[in-house]
Amino acid sequence: MKEQVEQIIDRHSHAEGRVDLVAILHEVNSTQRYLSREALEMIAQKLAVPLSRLYSMAAFYRSFNLEPRGDHEVHICLGTACHVRGGERIFDRLSERLGIGSGETTSDRKFTINRVNCVGACALGPLVVIDGRYYGRLDPLKAERLLEEYYEQA
Ligand code: FES
């Protein structure tokens, strides 16, 4: 991990002394799937930037995660159209099956689930988006089976 973070820092540090902190945080966040305290401390130390500044940046941008994320990101749509067609029951089923709530990650780091608002495919509702793939017209049982398929792949 240390070597990887150092390479990322070097990649975004320019000859004239300019450092692109946001790009560094983005790349660490995407390669490690979150910004660990250890990684942030390394960046702070190497670039002589206050750790508190890095945490502020991480909190400002919604795309950064300060908690570990699962291999699979599951978004359960609870926008109005999906909600009235049973989106909440799907969320409850998956939440119970995985033993986690919205925004949480399973202890084996396989799945992170999130309640989300309309993802723009209301005609397919209720739906779940897993790793960017849309699965529509689900019910709790179909959604749980879908999860099992991802478990088998993992
Ligand atoms: S409400 Fe779920 S896609 Fe629009």
PDB file of C-alpha atoms and ligand atoms in Angstrom:
ATOM      1  CA  MET A   1       0.000   0.000   0.000  1.00  0.00           C
ATOM      2  CA  LYS A   2       2.774   2.410   0.960  1.00  0.00           C
ATOM      3  CA  GLU A   3       4.536   2.030  -2.373  1.00  0.00           C
ATOM      4  CA  GLN A   4       1.316   2.459  -4.303  1.00  0.00           C
ATOM      5  CA  VAL A   5       0.436   5.681  -2.468  1.00  0.00           C
ATOM      6  CA  GLU A   6       3.951   7.017  -3.031  1.00  0.00           C
ATOM      7  CA  GLN A   7       3.654   6.350  -6.762  1.00  0.00           C
ATOM      8  CA  ILE A   8       0.318   8.158  -6.869  1.00  0.00           C
ATOM      9  CA  ILE A   9       1.783  11.158  -5.043  1.00  0.00           C
ATOM     10  CA  ASP A  10       4.726  11.256  -7.465  1.00  0.00           C
ATOM     11  CA  ARG A  11       2.395  11.023 -10.467  1.00  0.00           C
ATOM     12  CA  HIS A  12       0.520  14.146  -9.398  1.00  0.00           C
ATOM     13  CA  SER A  13       3.508  16.164  -8.194  1.00  0.00           C
ATOM     14  CA  HIS A  14       4.766  18.492 -10.887  1.00  0.00           C
ATOM     15  CA  ALA A  15       8.265  19.770 -11.512  1.00  0.00           C
ATOM     16  CA  GLU A  16       7.414  23.369 -10.689  1.00  0.00           C
ATOM     17  CA  GLY A  17       6.417  22.262  -7.188  1.00  0.00           C
ATOM     18  CA  ARG A  18       2.682  22.214  -7.831  1.00  0.00           C
ATOM     19  CA  VAL A  19       0.837  19.245  -6.354  1.00  0.00           C
ATOM     20  CA  ASP A  20      -2.658  18.193  -7.371  1.00  0.00           C
ATOM     21  CA  LEU A  21      -4.075  17.075  -4.031  1.00  0.00           C
ATOM     22  CA  VAL A  22      -7.548  16.355  -5.351  1.00  0.00           C
ATOM     23  CA  ALA A  23      -6.129  14.094  -8.069  1.00  0.00           C
ATOM     24  CA  ILE A  24      -4.045  12.264  -5.460  1.00  0.00           C
ATOM     25  CA  LEU A  25      -7.060  11.709  -3.228  1.00  0.00           C
ATOM     26  CA  HIS A  26      -9.163  10.584  -6.202  1.00  0.00           C
ATOM     27  CA  GLU A  27      -6.626   8.028  -7.320  1.00  0.00           C
ATOM     28  CA  VAL A  28      -6.002   6.654  -3.833  1.00  0.00           C
ATOM     29  CA  ASN A  29      -9.763   6.501  -3.261  1.00  0.00           C
ATOM     30  CA  SER A  30     -10.310   4.649  -6.499  1.00  0.00           C
ATOM     31  CA  THR A  31      -7.429   2.188  -6.185  1.00  0.00           C
ATOM     32  CA  GLN A  32      -8.029   1.376  -2.521  1.00  0.00           C
ATOM     33  CA  ARG A  33     -11.793   1.940  -2.708  1.00  0.00           C
ATOM     34  CA  TYR A  34     -11.550   4.397   0.185  1.00  0.00           C
ATOM     35  CA  LEU A  35      -9.205   6.822   1.893  1.00  0.00           C
ATOM     36  CA  SER A  36      -7.684   5.018   4.827  1.00  0.00           C
ATOM     37  CA  ARG A  37      -6.236   6.961   7.728  1.00  0.00           C
ATOM     38  CA  GLU A  38      -2.900   5.356   6.968  1.00  0.00           C
ATOM     39  CA  ALA A  39      -2.934   6.623   3.370  1.00  0.00           C
ATOM     40  CA  LEU A  40      -3.998  10.124   4.430  1.00  0.00           C
ATOM     41  CA  GLU A  41      -1.220  10.243   7.016  1.00  0.00           C
ATOM     42  CA  MET A  42       1.311   9.252   4.367  1.00  0.00           C
ATOM     43  CA  ILE A  43       0.114  11.972   2.003  1.00  0.00           C
ATOM     44  CA  ALA A  44       0.113  14.565   4.787  1.00  0.00           C
ATOM     45  CA  GLN A  45       3.608  13.650   5.851  1.00  0.00           C
ATOM     46  CA  LYS A  46       5.133  13.430   2.394  1.00  0.00           C
ATOM     47  CA  LEU A  47       3.626  16.702   1.168  1.00  0.00           C
ATOM     48  CA  ALA A  48       3.807  18.551   4.502  1.00  0.00           C
ATOM     49  CA  VAL A  49       0.073  19.201   4.377  1.00  0.00           C
ATOM     50  CA  PRO A  50      -2.014  19.233   7.570  1.00  0.00           C
ATOM     51  CA  LEU A  51      -3.947  15.989   7.989  1.00  0.00           C
ATOM     52  CA  SER A  52      -6.993  18.057   8.939  1.00  0.00           C
ATOM     53  CA  ARG A  53      -6.919  19.679   5.475  1.00  0.00           C
ATOM     54  CA  LEU A  54      -7.017  16.273   3.792  1.00  0.00           C
ATOM     55  CA  TYR A  55      -9.945  15.203   5.965  1.00  0.00           C
ATOM     56  CA  SER A  56     -11.754  18.436   5.098  1.00  0.00           C
ATOM     57  CA  MET A  57     -11.265  17.765   1.394  1.00  0.00           C
ATOM     58  CA  ALA A  58     -12.371  14.167   1.793  1.00  0.00           C
ATOM     59  CA  ALA A  59     -15.519  15.315   3.582  1.00  0.00           C
ATOM     60  CA  PHE A  60     -16.251  18.017   0.983  1.00  0.00           C
ATOM     61  CA  TYR A  61     -16.271  15.752  -2.078  1.00  0.00           C
ATOM     62  CA  ARG A  62     -19.050  13.187  -1.958  1.00  0.00           C
ATOM     63  CA  SER A  63     -17.111  10.837  -4.204  1.00  0.00           C
ATOM     64  CA  PHE A  64     -14.540  10.175  -1.482  1.00  0.00           C
ATOM     65  CA  ASN A  65     -15.057   7.416   1.039  1.00  0.00           C
ATOM     66  CA  LEU A  66     -13.542   7.474   4.476  1.00  0.00           C
ATOM     67  CA  GLU A  67     -14.834   3.998   5.262  1.00  0.00           C
ATOM     68  CA  PRO A  68     -13.840   0.798   3.424  1.00  0.00           C
ATOM     69  CA  ARG A  69     -16.083  -0.085   0.476  1.00  0.00           C
ATOM     70  CA  GLY A  70     -17.109  -3.515  -0.693  1.00  0.00           C
ATOM     71  CA  ASP A  71     -16.007  -5.181  -3.915  1.00  0.00           C
ATOM     72  CA  HIS A  72     -19.576  -4.671  -5.126  1.00  0.00           C
ATOM     73  CA  GLU A  73     -21.522  -1.434  -4.711  1.00  0.00           C
ATOM     74  CA  VAL A  74     -25.251  -2.076  -4.473  1.00  0.00           C
ATOM     75  CA  HIS A  75     -27.568   0.903  -4.875  1.00  0.00           C
ATOM     76  CA  ILE A  76     -31.222   0.299  -4.073  1.00  0.00           C
ATOM     77  CA  CYS A  77     -33.409   2.947  -5.664  1.00  0.00           C
ATOM     78  CA  LEU A  78     -35.960   4.472  -3.323  1.00  0.00           C
ATOM     79  CA  GLY A  79     -37.102   7.286  -5.551  1.00  0.00           C
ATOM     80  CA  THR A  80     -40.874   7.735  -5.684  1.00  0.00           C
ATOM     81  CA  ALA A  81     -41.562   5.374  -8.586  1.00  0.00           C
ATOM     82  CA  CYS A  82     -39.440   2.591  -7.101  1.00  0.00           C
ATOM     83  CA  HIS A  83     -40.666   3.243  -3.580  1.00  0.00           C
ATOM     84  CA  VAL A  84     -44.332   2.799  -4.494  1.00  0.00           C
ATOM     85  CA  ARG A  85     -43.490  -0.437  -6.319  1.00  0.00           C
ATOM     86  CA  GLY A  86     -41.771  -2.000  -3.331  1.00  0.00           C
ATOM     87  CA  GLY A  87     -38.259  -0.579  -3.273  1.00  0.00           C
ATOM     88  CA  GLU A  88     -38.299  -0.390   0.506  1.00  0.00           C
ATOM     89  CA  ARG A  89     -39.037  -4.114   0.821  1.00  0.00           C
ATOM     90  CA  ILE A  90     -36.111  -4.847  -1.496  1.00  0.00           C
ATOM     91  CA  PHE A  91     -33.842  -2.673   0.604  1.00  0.00           C
ATOM     92  CA  ASP A  92     -35.016  -4.388   3.803  1.00  0.00           C
ATOM     93  CA  ARG A  93     -34.438  -7.837   2.332  1.00  0.00           C
ATOM     94  CA  LEU A  94     -30.909  -7.076   1.116  1.00  0.00           C
ATOM     95  CA  SER A  95     -30.058  -5.225   4.293  1.00  0.00           C
ATOM     96  CA  GLU A  96     -31.208  -8.172   6.381  1.00  0.00           C
ATOM     97  CA  ARG A  97     -29.476 -10.702   4.127  1.00  0.00           C
ATOM     98  CA  LEU A  98     -26.145  -8.851   4.384  1.00  0.00           C
ATOM     99  CA  GLY A  99     -26.559  -7.721   7.961  1.00  0.00           C
ATOM    100  CA  ILE A 100     -25.722  -4.099   7.178  1.00  0.00           C
ATOM    101  CA  GLY A 101     -27.500  -0.790   6.775  1.00  0.00           C
ATOM    102  CA  SER A 102     -27.283   1.866   4.103  1.00  0.00           C
ATOM    103  CA  GLY A 103     -23.762   3.165   3.567  1.00  0.00           C
ATOM    104  CA  GLU A 104     -22.254   0.158   5.322  1.00  0.00           C
ATOM    105  CA  THR A 105     -19.945  -2.578   4.092  1.00  0.00           C
ATOM    106  CA  THR A 106     -20.033  -6.263   4.976  1.00  0.00           C
ATOM    107  CA  SER A 107     -17.232  -7.456   7.217  1.00  0.00           C
ATOM    108  CA  ASP A 108     -15.826  -9.579   4.373  1.00  0.00           C
ATOM    109  CA  ARG A 109     -15.763  -6.403   2.240  1.00  0.00           C
ATOM    110  CA  LYS A 110     -17.754  -8.015  -0.534  1.00  0.00           C
ATOM    111  CA  PHE A 111     -20.716  -5.619  -0.552  1.00  0.00           C
ATOM    112  CA  THR A 112     -21.603  -2.050   0.268  1.00  0.00           C
ATOM    113  CA  ILE A 113     -25.267  -1.100   0.074  1.00  0.00           C
ATOM    114  CA  ASN A 114     -26.782   2.330  -0.344  1.00  0.00           C
ATOM    115  CA  ARG A 115     -30.278   3.750  -0.460  1.00  0.00           C
ATOM    116  CA  VAL A 116     -30.392   6.148  -3.391  1.00  0.00           C
ATOM    117  CA  ASN A 117     -32.880   8.497  -4.987  1.00  0.00           C
ATOM    118  CA  CYS A 118     -34.145   8.170  -8.545  1.00  0.00           C
ATOM    119  CA  VAL A 119     -31.468   6.839 -10.868  1.00  0.00           C
ATOM    120  CA  GLY A 120     -33.393   7.854 -13.971  1.00  0.00           C
ATOM    121  CA  ALA A 121     -34.898   4.564 -15.083  1.00  0.00           C
ATOM    122  CA  CYS A 122     -38.298   4.753 -13.390  1.00  0.00           C
ATOM    123  CA  ALA A 123     -40.021   2.587 -16.027  1.00  0.00           C
ATOM    124  CA  LEU A 124     -37.854  -0.334 -14.862  1.00  0.00           C
ATOM    125  CA  GLY A 125     -38.634   0.130 -11.186  1.00  0.00           C
ATOM    126  CA  PRO A 126     -38.249  -1.114  -8.658  1.00  0.00           C
ATOM    127  CA  LEU A 127     -34.603  -1.447  -9.432  1.00  0.00           C
ATOM    128  CA  VAL A 128     -31.186  -2.047  -8.020  1.00  0.00           C
ATOM    129  CA  VAL A 129     -27.892  -0.922  -9.521  1.00  0.00           C
ATOM    130  CA  ILE A 130     -24.896  -3.145  -8.853  1.00  0.00           C
ATOM    131  CA  ASP A 131     -21.480  -1.913  -9.966  1.00  0.00           C
ATOM    132  CA  GLY A 132     -23.183   0.353 -12.469  1.00  0.00           C
ATOM    133  CA  ARG A 133     -25.436  -2.348 -13.995  1.00  0.00           C
ATOM    134  CA  TYR A 134     -29.170  -1.785 -13.774  1.00  0.00           C
ATOM    135  CA  TYR A 135     -31.486  -4.616 -12.707  1.00  0.00           C
ATOM    136  CA  GLY A 136     -35.135  -3.717 -13.069  1.00  0.00           C
ATOM    137  CA  ARG A 137     -38.570  -5.055 -12.191  1.00  0.00           C
ATOM    138  CA  LEU A 138     -37.263  -6.751  -9.085  1.00  0.00           C
ATOM    139  CA  ASP A 139     -38.993  -8.027  -6.005  1.00  0.00           C
ATOM    140  CA  PRO A 140     -37.301  -8.949  -2.730  1.00  0.00           C
ATOM    141  CA  LEU A 141     -36.752 -12.580  -3.731  1.00  0.00           C
ATOM    142  CA  LYS A 142     -35.345 -11.749  -7.179  1.00  0.00           C
ATOM    143  CA  ALA A 143     -33.071  -9.137  -5.601  1.00  0.00           C
ATOM    144  CA  GLU A 144     -31.772 -11.634  -3.073  1.00  0.00           C
ATOM    145  CA  ARG A 145     -31.105 -14.189  -5.820  1.00  0.00           C
ATOM    146  CA  LEU A 146     -29.249 -11.532  -7.762  1.00  0.00           C
ATOM    147  CA  LEU A 147     -27.084 -10.914  -4.735  1.00  0.00           C
ATOM    148  CA  GLU A 148     -26.371 -14.644  -4.489  1.00  0.00           C
ATOM    149  CA  GLU A 149     -25.089 -14.565  -8.071  1.00  0.00           C
ATOM    150  CA  TYR A 150     -22.652 -11.843  -7.127  1.00  0.00           C
ATOM    151  CA  TYR A 151     -21.615 -13.808  -4.058  1.00  0.00           C
ATOM    152  CA  GLU A 152     -20.796 -16.762  -6.295  1.00  0.00           C
ATOM    153  CA  GLN A 153     -18.664 -14.548  -8.543  1.00  0.00           C
ATOM    154  CA  ALA A 154     -16.845 -12.960  -5.627  1.00  0.00           C
TER     155      ALA A 154
HETATM  156  S1  FES B   1     -37.551   6.197  -8.853  1.00  0.00           S
HETATM  157 FE1  FES B   1     -36.224   4.523  -9.147  1.00  0.00          FE
HETATM  158  S2  FES B   1     -35.430   4.923 -11.120  1.00  0.00           S
HETATM  159 FE2  FES B   1     -36.712   6.624 -10.784  1.00  0.00          FE
END
